[in-house]
Amino acid sequence: GENVEQHPSTLSVQEGDSAVIKCTYSDSASNYFPWYKQELGKRPQLIIDIRSNVGEKKDQRIAVTLNKTAKHFSLHITETQPEDSAVYFCAASTSSGSRLTFGEGTQLTVNP
Amino acid sequence: GAGVSQTPSNKVTEKGKYVELRCDPISGHTALYWYRQSLGQGPEFLIYFQGTGAADDSGLPNDRFFAVRPEGSVSTLKIQRTERGDSAMYLCASSFGGRDEQFFGPGTRLTVL
């Protein structure tokens, strides 16, 4: 089955700096890659996603890149703010409606 | 509109007891998923329903776990003879049929003493 690895497990940045979180996946059939933000005690919230027919997607301060050949994808957050502090999870799935396989998560701390 | 809801928000039970966890998906979402999240880890897939039927139950850890969705809307996750290792956050998600995006509920925190 699919295996998703995520790093780093913790990331601390100064407010205004950029943050990058990287994930690799094992199943070449995976074609959908969402990113979720989970604040302490809250539900995972979908913040951005990318499909395998696209190499990059941007939404304001958040961008995701996908390298299908290398089977890795990354989350980029620019101009970080303290409210960006949370655990971020990457995930992968092989088809519409199928299970998501999650990475282990990255605890991002943005210091004011 | 209303998001995915789950009840109860917290459940404390004793080892060996039976528990039921409920999920109300977003109205009109035909796909429903159950995941389990242990502290400090990502959610792990348990089971996926498309309509009333379980399309993929390969993530259920053993036969003590069972889930139903009799009318294609609300789903119940049932755990028999609970064990301390079952303690975790149980998350439900739903999606519109044929779409990728899964929207999560707030979860049920299960504690088995």
Coordinates of C-alpha atoms in Angstrom, one line a residue:
Chain A
G1 CA 0.0 0.0 0.0
E2 CA 0.8 3.7 -0.1
N3 CA 3.4 5.1 2.3
V4 CA 3.8 8.8 2.9
E5 CA 6.8 10.2 4.7
Q6 CA 6.9 13.8 6.0
H7 CA 9.7 16.0 7.3
P8 CA 10.6 17.8 9.3
S9 CA 8.6 16.7 12.3
T10 CA 9.0 20.1 14.0
L11 CA 9.7 23.5 12.4
S12 CA 10.2 26.8 14.2
V13 CA 10.4 30.1 12.2
Q14 CA 10.3 33.8 12.9
E15 CA 7.3 35.7 11.9
G16 CA 7.6 36.9 8.4
D17 CA 9.9 34.1 7.3
S18 CA 9.0 31.3 4.9
A19 CA 8.3 27.7 6.0
V20 CA 8.7 24.6 3.8
I21 CA 7.4 21.1 4.6
K22 CA 8.3 18.1 2.4
C23 CA 6.6 14.8 1.8
T24 CA 7.4 11.7 -0.3
Y25 CA 5.1 9.0 -1.4
S26 CA 5.6 5.5 -2.6
D27 CA 2.7 4.6 -4.9
S28 CA 3.1 5.9 -8.4
A29 CA -0.6 5.6 -8.9
S30 CA -1.3 8.3 -6.3
N31 CA -2.8 11.3 -8.1
Y32 CA -4.3 13.6 -5.4
F33 CA -2.3 15.3 -2.7
P34 CA -4.0 17.5 0.0
W35 CA -2.6 19.4 2.9
Y36 CA -4.4 19.7 6.2
K37 CA -3.8 22.1 9.0
Q38 CA -4.8 20.9 12.5
E39 CA -4.8 23.2 15.5
L40 CA -4.7 21.8 18.9
G41 CA -7.9 20.0 19.8
K42 CA -9.5 20.9 16.4
R43 CA -10.4 19.0 13.3
P44 CA -8.0 18.8 10.3
Q45 CA -8.8 21.6 7.9
L46 CA -8.1 21.3 4.2
I47 CA -5.9 24.3 3.2
I48 CA -4.7 23.4 -0.3
D49 CA -4.5 20.4 -2.6
I50 CA -2.9 19.5 -5.9
R51 CA -3.6 16.8 -8.5
S52 CA -1.0 14.9 -10.5
N53 CA -1.7 16.8 -13.8
V54 CA -0.5 20.0 -12.2
G55 CA 3.1 20.9 -11.0
E56 CA 2.3 23.8 -8.8
K57 CA -0.6 25.6 -7.2
K58 CA -0.8 28.8 -5.2
D59 CA -3.4 30.3 -2.9
Q60 CA -2.3 33.6 -1.4
R61 CA 0.6 32.9 1.0
I62 CA 0.4 29.1 0.5
A63 CA 1.7 27.1 -2.4
V64 CA 2.2 23.4 -3.1
T65 CA 4.6 21.9 -5.6
L66 CA 4.6 18.3 -7.0
N67 CA 7.3 16.3 -8.6
K68 CA 5.8 13.1 -10.0
T69 CA 9.0 11.7 -11.2
A70 CA 10.7 11.9 -7.8
K71 CA 7.4 11.2 -6.0
H72 CA 7.6 14.2 -3.7
F73 CA 5.5 17.2 -2.9
S74 CA 6.0 20.2 -0.7
L75 CA 4.1 22.9 1.1
H76 CA 5.4 26.5 1.1
I77 CA 4.1 29.1 3.4
T78 CA 5.4 32.7 2.9
E79 CA 5.2 35.7 5.3
T80 CA 4.4 33.4 8.2
Q81 CA 2.2 34.7 11.0
P82 CA 1.7 33.4 14.5
E83 CA -1.7 32.1 13.6
D84 CA 0.0 29.8 11.1
S85 CA 1.2 27.8 14.1
A86 CA -0.3 24.3 14.0
V87 CA 0.3 20.8 12.9
Y88 CA 0.4 20.3 9.1
F89 CA -0.3 16.9 7.5
C90 CA 0.3 15.9 3.9
A91 CA -1.7 13.1 2.4
A92 CA -2.0 11.1 -0.8
S93 CA -4.7 9.1 -2.5
T94 CA -4.9 7.0 -5.7
S95 CA -8.3 7.9 -7.0
S96 CA -11.4 10.0 -6.4
G97 CA -13.2 8.9 -3.3
S98 CA -10.5 6.6 -2.1
R99 CA -8.7 6.6 1.3
L100 CA -6.2 9.2 2.2
T101 CA -2.8 8.1 3.5
F102 CA -1.3 10.7 5.8
G103 CA 2.2 11.7 6.8
E104 CA 3.2 11.9 10.4
G105 CA 2.7 15.6 10.6
T106 CA 4.9 18.7 11.1
Q107 CA 4.5 20.9 14.2
L108 CA 5.0 24.5 12.9
T109 CA 5.7 27.2 15.4
V110 CA 5.8 30.8 14.2
N111 CA 7.5 33.0 16.8
P112 CA 6.4 36.6 17.0
Chain B
G1 CA -24.1 25.0 5.6
A2 CA -23.4 22.7 8.5
G3 CA -20.2 20.7 8.5
V4 CA -19.5 17.2 9.5
S5 CA -20.6 16.5 13.1
Q6 CA -19.7 13.7 15.5
T7 CA -21.1 12.6 18.7
P8 CA -20.2 12.2 21.5
S9 CA -17.2 14.6 21.5
N10 CA -15.7 12.5 24.4
K11 CA -16.3 9.0 25.4
V12 CA -14.7 7.3 28.5
T13 CA -15.4 3.6 28.9
E14 CA -14.0 0.6 30.7
K15 CA -12.0 -2.2 29.1
G16 CA -14.3 -4.8 27.7
K17 CA -17.3 -2.5 27.1
Y18 CA -19.1 -1.8 23.8
V19 CA -19.1 1.7 22.3
E20 CA -20.8 3.4 19.4
L21 CA -19.6 6.5 17.8
R22 CA -21.8 8.6 15.5
C23 CA -21.0 10.7 12.4
D24 CA -23.4 13.0 10.5
P25 CA -21.8 13.9 7.1
I26 CA -22.4 17.1 5.2
S27 CA -25.8 17.0 3.6
G28 CA -25.6 15.5 0.1
H29 CA -22.2 13.9 0.6
T30 CA -22.4 10.4 -0.6
A31 CA -18.9 9.3 0.5
L32 CA -18.1 8.8 4.2
Y33 CA -14.8 7.9 5.8
W34 CA -13.6 6.9 9.3
Y35 CA -10.1 7.5 10.4
R36 CA -8.3 7.0 13.8
Q37 CA -5.7 9.4 15.0
S38 CA -3.3 8.6 17.9
L39 CA -1.5 11.4 19.7
G40 CA 1.3 12.9 17.6
Q41 CA 0.4 10.9 14.5
G42 CA -1.5 11.4 11.3
P43 CA -5.0 10.0 10.8
E44 CA -5.1 6.3 9.8
F45 CA -7.8 5.0 7.5
L46 CA -10.4 2.6 8.9
I47 CA -13.3 2.3 6.5
Y48 CA -15.0 4.1 3.5
F49 CA -18.7 4.1 2.5
Q50 CA -20.1 5.0 -0.8
G51 CA -23.8 5.3 -0.2
T52 CA -24.9 2.6 2.1
G53 CA -22.2 0.0 1.3
A54 CA -18.7 -0.3 2.6
A55 CA -16.5 0.3 -0.5
D56 CA -13.3 -0.4 1.5
D57 CA -13.0 -1.7 5.0
S58 CA -9.4 -2.9 4.8
G59 CA -8.3 -0.4 7.5
L60 CA -10.4 -1.9 10.3
P61 CA -7.8 -3.4 12.7
N62 CA -9.8 -6.5 13.7
D63 CA -13.3 -8.0 13.9
R64 CA -14.0 -6.0 17.1
F65 CA -14.5 -3.0 14.8
F66 CA -17.6 -2.6 12.6
A67 CA -19.4 0.3 10.9
V68 CA -22.7 0.8 9.3
R69 CA -24.5 3.4 7.2
P70 CA -28.0 2.0 6.7
E71 CA -29.6 5.0 5.0
G72 CA -26.6 6.4 3.2
S73 CA -26.3 9.4 5.5
V74 CA -25.5 8.9 9.2
S75 CA -22.8 6.3 10.1
T76 CA -22.1 4.5 13.3
L77 CA -18.7 3.0 14.2
K78 CA -19.1 0.2 16.7
I79 CA -16.3 -1.2 18.8
Q80 CA -16.8 -4.4 20.8
R81 CA -14.8 -5.6 23.8
T82 CA -12.8 -2.3 23.9
E83 CA -9.1 -2.5 24.8
R84 CA -6.9 0.2 26.2
G85 CA -5.1 0.3 22.8
D86 CA -8.3 1.5 21.2
S87 CA -7.9 4.9 22.9
A88 CA -7.6 7.5 20.2
M89 CA -9.4 10.3 18.4
Y90 CA -11.9 8.9 15.9
L91 CA -12.4 11.2 13.0
C92 CA -15.1 11.1 10.4
A93 CA -14.9 12.8 7.0
S94 CA -17.2 13.1 4.1
S95 CA -17.0 14.1 0.4
F96 CA -19.3 14.7 -2.5
G97 CA -19.5 11.7 -4.7
G98 CA -16.6 11.5 -7.2
R99 CA -14.8 14.4 -5.7
D100 CA -11.4 14.2 -3.9
E101 CA -11.8 16.8 -1.1
Q102 CA -12.6 15.2 2.2
F103 CA -14.0 17.4 5.0
F104 CA -13.4 16.3 8.6
G105 CA -15.6 16.3 11.7
P106 CA -14.4 17.4 15.1
G107 CA -13.8 13.8 16.2
T108 CA -14.7 11.7 19.2
R109 CA -12.0 11.3 21.8
L110 CA -12.3 7.7 23.0
T111 CA -10.6 6.7 26.3
V112 CA -10.6 3.1 27.4
L113 CA -9.6 2.7 31.1

